[in-house]
Each structure stands twice: as structure tokens, then as C-alpha cells.
Amino acid sequence: MLNDEIKGLLNKQVNAEFFASNIYLQMCAWAEGQGLDGAAAFFRTHSLEERGHMDKIFNYMAECGAAITIEAIPQPPNEFDNLMDVIHAAYEHEKKVTAMIKKIAKASFEAEDYTTFNFIEWFIAEQHEEEVLFGKVLSKAEMLGFSGQPGQSLHIMDNYLRQVAANH
């Protein structure tokens, strides 16, 4: 059903989503260590979401009878200077994932594999939502003049991220 290129891209995405889940879990752990409960909740939510994405692609590949290989997952970064560094790292990561999803969409369309193209469209919409969300978080930080340093704006950002996690 799936050609070798699409199988390879999907398998790579399974592993990338697993890595993304670990990145966000590590960001959650960092935030916990800093006493940033709201940021920790925000990143924990994203870790679970990325794991769900991995499962969704895994299940699709299994339904298509494609072999799945879980590779060694690299250790995510675990040291950050401040919350703004974490937020920027998360946003940059989402942009990389978007590029990977677009590559799958392009390959499946060009191969006339419209089933996979239809499947991956959900992820295209999901990545748009993620980039918009992180863009809003960054806009909120800019509005507050937040650079990541301790103080009132850090407290406000932490509470904002708690609210976003609760509503996401």
C-alpha cells in the first residue's frame, strides 16, 4: 500500500514525534525545577500531545501493513538559561516538525497516495495550530517585555502558560 519513500518518511515521523514528546517532558522537568508550575503544566500537556501524534502515525502504518522501526531517541536538551529560551526552543522545534509533515504531504501527493495525503492533512492543521499557539505565547512575552528574567513578568508568563495548558 505505501511505497518505500512514504514508509520511510512516516517511520521517521514516528520517531520524531517520540523525540518531541521527550523534548517537552524535559522542558516540563526543567520548569518544575525552576518552580514554574504553569510552564511545567504547559509543557507536560504538549509532551502527552506529541505522544498521541506518535501513536496516530504508528497506528496508520500498522493499518497499512508497514514495518515500523523504533530507533534510539536522542537525549533532549536539558539546560536552559531561562523560560524565554525554553519557549523559543519549543517554537523552533515546532517549525522543524512542520517541515517534516509538509515533506510527507508532498511525497504522498506526488506518489498519488491520496490515502496518506488525506491522513497527513490532519497533521498539517495540527502544526498550524501549534505554530499559532507558540506565536501567541511569544507575542504575550513581548507585550509584557518578558526576557526570561525573574520578576513580575515571569510570574505573569507562568500563570499565562498554566491557563493555556488548562484550555488546550
PDB file of C-alpha atoms in Angstrom:
ATOM      1  CA  MET A   1       0.000   0.000   0.000  1.00  0.00           C
ATOM      2  CA  LEU A   2       2.686   2.505   0.995  1.00  0.00           C
ATOM      3  CA  ASN A   3       5.719   2.998  -1.195  1.00  0.00           C
ATOM      4  CA  ASP A   4       9.161   2.783   0.377  1.00  0.00           C
ATOM      5  CA  GLU A   5       9.726   6.551   0.449  1.00  0.00           C
ATOM      6  CA  ILE A   6       6.464   7.205   2.279  1.00  0.00           C
ATOM      7  CA  LYS A   7       7.075   4.306   4.672  1.00  0.00           C
ATOM      8  CA  GLY A   8      10.469   5.785   5.466  1.00  0.00           C
ATOM      9  CA  LEU A   9       9.097   9.292   5.980  1.00  0.00           C
ATOM     10  CA  LEU A  10       6.287   8.049   8.212  1.00  0.00           C
ATOM     11  CA  ASN A  11       8.662   5.892  10.237  1.00  0.00           C
ATOM     12  CA  LYS A  12      10.983   8.871  10.648  1.00  0.00           C
ATOM     13  CA  GLN A  13       7.985  10.900  11.827  1.00  0.00           C
ATOM     14  CA  VAL A  14       7.033   8.258  14.411  1.00  0.00           C
ATOM     15  CA  ASN A  15      10.491   8.619  15.900  1.00  0.00           C
ATOM     16  CA  ALA A  16      10.421  12.426  15.598  1.00  0.00           C
ATOM     17  CA  GLU A  17       7.124  12.588  17.500  1.00  0.00           C
ATOM     18  CA  PHE A  18       8.579  10.341  20.206  1.00  0.00           C
ATOM     19  CA  PHE A  19      11.563  12.692  20.427  1.00  0.00           C
ATOM     20  CA  ALA A  20       9.217  15.701  20.552  1.00  0.00           C
ATOM     21  CA  SER A  21       7.343  14.101  23.448  1.00  0.00           C
ATOM     22  CA  ASN A  22      10.657  13.701  25.267  1.00  0.00           C
ATOM     23  CA  ILE A  23      11.709  17.279  24.492  1.00  0.00           C
ATOM     24  CA  TYR A  24       8.533  18.633  26.051  1.00  0.00           C
ATOM     25  CA  LEU A  25       8.782  16.286  29.007  1.00  0.00           C
ATOM     26  CA  GLN A  26      12.339  17.531  29.594  1.00  0.00           C
ATOM     27  CA  MET A  27      11.117  21.135  29.331  1.00  0.00           C
ATOM     28  CA  CYS A  28       8.442  20.242  31.888  1.00  0.00           C
ATOM     29  CA  ALA A  29      11.132  18.837  34.187  1.00  0.00           C
ATOM     30  CA  TRP A  30      13.231  21.981  33.756  1.00  0.00           C
ATOM     31  CA  ALA A  31      10.226  24.188  34.581  1.00  0.00           C
ATOM     32  CA  GLU A  32       9.415  22.049  37.647  1.00  0.00           C
ATOM     33  CA  GLY A  33      12.970  22.519  38.841  1.00  0.00           C
ATOM     34  CA  GLN A  34      12.588  26.278  38.486  1.00  0.00           C
ATOM     35  CA  GLY A  35       9.318  26.342  40.431  1.00  0.00           C
ATOM     36  CA  LEU A  36       7.354  27.286  37.296  1.00  0.00           C
ATOM     37  CA  ASP A  37       4.258  25.174  37.784  1.00  0.00           C
ATOM     38  CA  GLY A  38       2.316  26.810  34.950  1.00  0.00           C
ATOM     39  CA  ALA A  39       5.100  26.296  32.427  1.00  0.00           C
ATOM     40  CA  ALA A  40       5.533  22.731  33.668  1.00  0.00           C
ATOM     41  CA  ALA A  41       1.831  22.029  33.078  1.00  0.00           C
ATOM     42  CA  PHE A  42       2.023  23.619  29.621  1.00  0.00           C
ATOM     43  CA  PHE A  43       4.991  21.505  28.540  1.00  0.00           C
ATOM     44  CA  ARG A  44       3.589  18.328  30.136  1.00  0.00           C
ATOM     45  CA  THR A  45       0.413  18.799  28.094  1.00  0.00           C
ATOM     46  CA  HIS A  46       2.495  19.128  24.951  1.00  0.00           C
ATOM     47  CA  SER A  47       4.533  16.040  25.811  1.00  0.00           C
ATOM     48  CA  LEU A  48       1.362  13.957  26.042  1.00  0.00           C
ATOM     49  CA  GLU A  49       0.027  15.502  22.832  1.00  0.00           C
ATOM     50  CA  GLU A  50       3.189  14.597  20.916  1.00  0.00           C
ATOM     51  CA  ARG A  51       2.954  11.045  22.239  1.00  0.00           C
ATOM     52  CA  GLY A  52      -0.588  10.942  20.858  1.00  0.00           C
ATOM     53  CA  HIS A  53       0.734  12.082  17.477  1.00  0.00           C
ATOM     54  CA  MET A  54       3.280   9.278  17.547  1.00  0.00           C
ATOM     55  CA  ASP A  55       0.541   6.759  18.313  1.00  0.00           C
ATOM     56  CA  LYS A  56      -1.633   8.091  15.498  1.00  0.00           C
ATOM     57  CA  ILE A  57       1.105   7.662  12.879  1.00  0.00           C
ATOM     58  CA  PHE A  58       2.145   4.310  14.377  1.00  0.00           C
ATOM     59  CA  ASN A  59      -1.441   3.060  14.083  1.00  0.00           C
ATOM     60  CA  TYR A  60      -1.748   4.291  10.493  1.00  0.00           C
ATOM     61  CA  MET A  61       1.429   2.492   9.498  1.00  0.00           C
ATOM     62  CA  ALA A  62       0.249  -0.684  11.236  1.00  0.00           C
ATOM     63  CA  GLU A  63      -3.118  -0.472   9.431  1.00  0.00           C
ATOM     64  CA  CYS A  64      -1.236  -0.191   6.134  1.00  0.00           C
ATOM     65  CA  GLY A  65       0.916  -3.211   6.962  1.00  0.00           C
ATOM     66  CA  ALA A  66       4.108  -1.129   7.003  1.00  0.00           C
ATOM     67  CA  ALA A  67       7.003  -2.240   9.147  1.00  0.00           C
ATOM     68  CA  ILE A  68       7.728   0.169  11.987  1.00  0.00           C
ATOM     69  CA  THR A  69      11.153   0.615  13.496  1.00  0.00           C
ATOM     70  CA  ILE A  70      11.548   2.464  16.772  1.00  0.00           C
ATOM     71  CA  GLU A  71      15.010   3.943  16.761  1.00  0.00           C
ATOM     72  CA  ALA A  72      17.177   5.190  19.582  1.00  0.00           C
ATOM     73  CA  ILE A  73      15.762   8.520  20.679  1.00  0.00           C
ATOM     74  CA  PRO A  74      18.405  11.184  21.301  1.00  0.00           C
ATOM     75  CA  GLN A  75      18.561  12.837  24.695  1.00  0.00           C
ATOM     76  CA  PRO A  76      16.682  16.133  24.550  1.00  0.00           C
ATOM     77  CA  PRO A  77      18.362  19.352  25.661  1.00  0.00           C
ATOM     78  CA  ASN A  78      18.035  19.749  29.411  1.00  0.00           C
ATOM     79  CA  GLU A  79      19.763  23.022  30.212  1.00  0.00           C
ATOM     80  CA  PHE A  80      18.186  26.368  29.523  1.00  0.00           C
ATOM     81  CA  ASP A  81      19.095  29.842  30.698  1.00  0.00           C
ATOM     82  CA  ASN A  82      15.520  30.927  31.315  1.00  0.00           C
ATOM     83  CA  LEU A  83      11.883  30.421  30.337  1.00  0.00           C
ATOM     84  CA  MET A  84      12.203  32.516  27.174  1.00  0.00           C
ATOM     85  CA  ASP A  85      14.961  30.200  25.949  1.00  0.00           C
ATOM     86  CA  VAL A  86      12.650  27.242  26.544  1.00  0.00           C
ATOM     87  CA  ILE A  87       9.765  28.890  24.700  1.00  0.00           C
ATOM     88  CA  HIS A  88      11.978  29.822  21.752  1.00  0.00           C
ATOM     89  CA  ALA A  89      13.407  26.277  21.615  1.00  0.00           C
ATOM     90  CA  ALA A  90       9.889  24.831  21.608  1.00  0.00           C
ATOM     91  CA  TYR A  91       8.763  27.173  18.822  1.00  0.00           C
ATOM     92  CA  GLU A  92      11.800  26.325  16.692  1.00  0.00           C
ATOM     93  CA  HIS A  93      11.139  22.638  17.251  1.00  0.00           C
ATOM     94  CA  GLU A  94       7.541  23.018  16.069  1.00  0.00           C
ATOM     95  CA  LYS A  95       8.762  24.677  12.874  1.00  0.00           C
ATOM     96  CA  LYS A  96      11.040  21.670  12.198  1.00  0.00           C
ATOM     97  CA  VAL A  97       8.140  19.277  12.728  1.00  0.00           C
ATOM     98  CA  THR A  98       6.003  21.333  10.347  1.00  0.00           C
ATOM     99  CA  ALA A  99       8.677  20.986   7.648  1.00  0.00           C
ATOM    100  CA  MET A 100       8.746  17.208   8.176  1.00  0.00           C
ATOM    101  CA  ILE A 101       4.958  16.945   7.909  1.00  0.00           C
ATOM    102  CA  LYS A 102       4.950  19.028   4.726  1.00  0.00           C
ATOM    103  CA  LYS A 103       7.565  16.686   3.253  1.00  0.00           C
ATOM    104  CA  ILE A 104       5.272  13.700   3.893  1.00  0.00           C
ATOM    105  CA  ALA A 105       2.334  15.560   2.362  1.00  0.00           C
ATOM    106  CA  LYS A 106       4.331  16.463  -0.741  1.00  0.00           C
ATOM    107  CA  ALA A 107       5.687  12.935  -1.201  1.00  0.00           C
ATOM    108  CA  SER A 108       2.281  11.320  -0.754  1.00  0.00           C
ATOM    109  CA  PHE A 109       0.625  13.754  -3.171  1.00  0.00           C
ATOM    110  CA  GLU A 110       3.334  13.285  -5.798  1.00  0.00           C
ATOM    111  CA  ALA A 111       3.059   9.488  -5.414  1.00  0.00           C
ATOM    112  CA  GLU A 112      -0.717   9.801  -5.802  1.00  0.00           C
ATOM    113  CA  ASP A 113      -1.089   8.135  -2.406  1.00  0.00           C
ATOM    114  CA  TYR A 114      -4.188  10.102  -1.556  1.00  0.00           C
ATOM    115  CA  THR A 115      -4.989   7.962   1.467  1.00  0.00           C
ATOM    116  CA  THR A 116      -1.757   9.019   3.149  1.00  0.00           C
ATOM    117  CA  PHE A 117      -2.217  12.563   1.888  1.00  0.00           C
ATOM    118  CA  ASN A 118      -5.676  12.649   3.467  1.00  0.00           C
ATOM    119  CA  PHE A 119      -4.251  11.185   6.700  1.00  0.00           C
ATOM    120  CA  ILE A 120      -1.423  13.711   6.891  1.00  0.00           C
ATOM    121  CA  GLU A 121      -3.738  16.686   6.305  1.00  0.00           C
ATOM    122  CA  TRP A 122      -4.828  16.410   9.947  1.00  0.00           C
ATOM    123  CA  PHE A 123      -1.198  16.904  10.987  1.00  0.00           C
ATOM    124  CA  ILE A 124      -0.860  19.917   8.691  1.00  0.00           C
ATOM    125  CA  ALA A 125      -3.768  21.565  10.506  1.00  0.00           C
ATOM    126  CA  GLU A 126      -2.349  20.487  13.878  1.00  0.00           C
ATOM    127  CA  GLN A 127       1.044  22.012  13.096  1.00  0.00           C
ATOM    128  CA  HIS A 128      -0.632  25.246  12.051  1.00  0.00           C
ATOM    129  CA  GLU A 129      -2.364  25.338  15.443  1.00  0.00           C
ATOM    130  CA  GLU A 130       0.934  24.696  17.239  1.00  0.00           C
ATOM    131  CA  GLU A 131       2.788  27.433  15.397  1.00  0.00           C
ATOM    132  CA  VAL A 132      -0.064  29.869  16.057  1.00  0.00           C
ATOM    133  CA  LEU A 133      -0.098  28.889  19.742  1.00  0.00           C
ATOM    134  CA  PHE A 134       3.642  29.394  20.210  1.00  0.00           C
ATOM    135  CA  GLY A 135       3.430  32.621  18.225  1.00  0.00           C
ATOM    136  CA  LYS A 136       0.786  33.852  20.676  1.00  0.00           C
ATOM    137  CA  VAL A 137       2.920  32.832  23.650  1.00  0.00           C
ATOM    138  CA  LEU A 138       5.849  34.771  22.193  1.00  0.00           C
ATOM    139  CA  SER A 139       3.595  37.766  21.485  1.00  0.00           C
ATOM    140  CA  LYS A 140       2.384  37.721  25.089  1.00  0.00           C
ATOM    141  CA  ALA A 141       6.011  37.683  26.274  1.00  0.00           C
ATOM    142  CA  GLU A 142       6.868  40.630  24.020  1.00  0.00           C
ATOM    143  CA  MET A 143       3.808  42.534  25.233  1.00  0.00           C
ATOM    144  CA  LEU A 144       4.988  42.039  28.819  1.00  0.00           C
ATOM    145  CA  GLY A 145       8.562  42.951  27.972  1.00  0.00           C
ATOM    146  CA  PHE A 146       9.448  39.467  29.234  1.00  0.00           C
ATOM    147  CA  SER A 147      13.011  38.394  28.564  1.00  0.00           C
ATOM    148  CA  GLY A 148      13.048  35.393  30.876  1.00  0.00           C
ATOM    149  CA  GLN A 149      14.409  37.102  33.947  1.00  0.00           C
ATOM    150  CA  PRO A 150      12.850  36.716  37.416  1.00  0.00           C
ATOM    151  CA  GLY A 151      10.227  39.212  38.417  1.00  0.00           C
ATOM    152  CA  GLN A 152       6.612  40.090  37.928  1.00  0.00           C
ATOM    153  CA  SER A 153       6.580  39.341  34.182  1.00  0.00           C
ATOM    154  CA  LEU A 154       7.942  35.826  34.854  1.00  0.00           C
ATOM    155  CA  HIS A 155       5.104  35.261  37.315  1.00  0.00           C
ATOM    156  CA  ILE A 156       2.584  36.543  34.765  1.00  0.00           C
ATOM    157  CA  MET A 157       4.035  34.334  32.000  1.00  0.00           C
ATOM    158  CA  ASP A 158       3.955  31.281  34.250  1.00  0.00           C
ATOM    159  CA  ASN A 159       0.296  31.925  35.086  1.00  0.00           C
ATOM    160  CA  TYR A 160      -0.481  32.551  31.408  1.00  0.00           C
ATOM    161  CA  LEU A 161       1.078  29.201  30.448  1.00  0.00           C
ATOM    162  CA  ARG A 162      -0.950  27.478  33.192  1.00  0.00           C
ATOM    163  CA  GLN A 163      -4.114  28.992  31.698  1.00  0.00           C
ATOM    164  CA  VAL A 164      -3.133  27.935  28.165  1.00  0.00           C
ATOM    165  CA  ALA A 165      -2.440  24.368  29.374  1.00  0.00           C
ATOM    166  CA  ALA A 166      -5.836  24.214  31.087  1.00  0.00           C
ATOM    167  CA  ASN A 167      -7.628  25.382  27.932  1.00  0.00           C
ATOM    168  CA  HIS A 168      -5.622  23.369  25.402  1.00  0.00           C
TER     169      HIS A 168
END
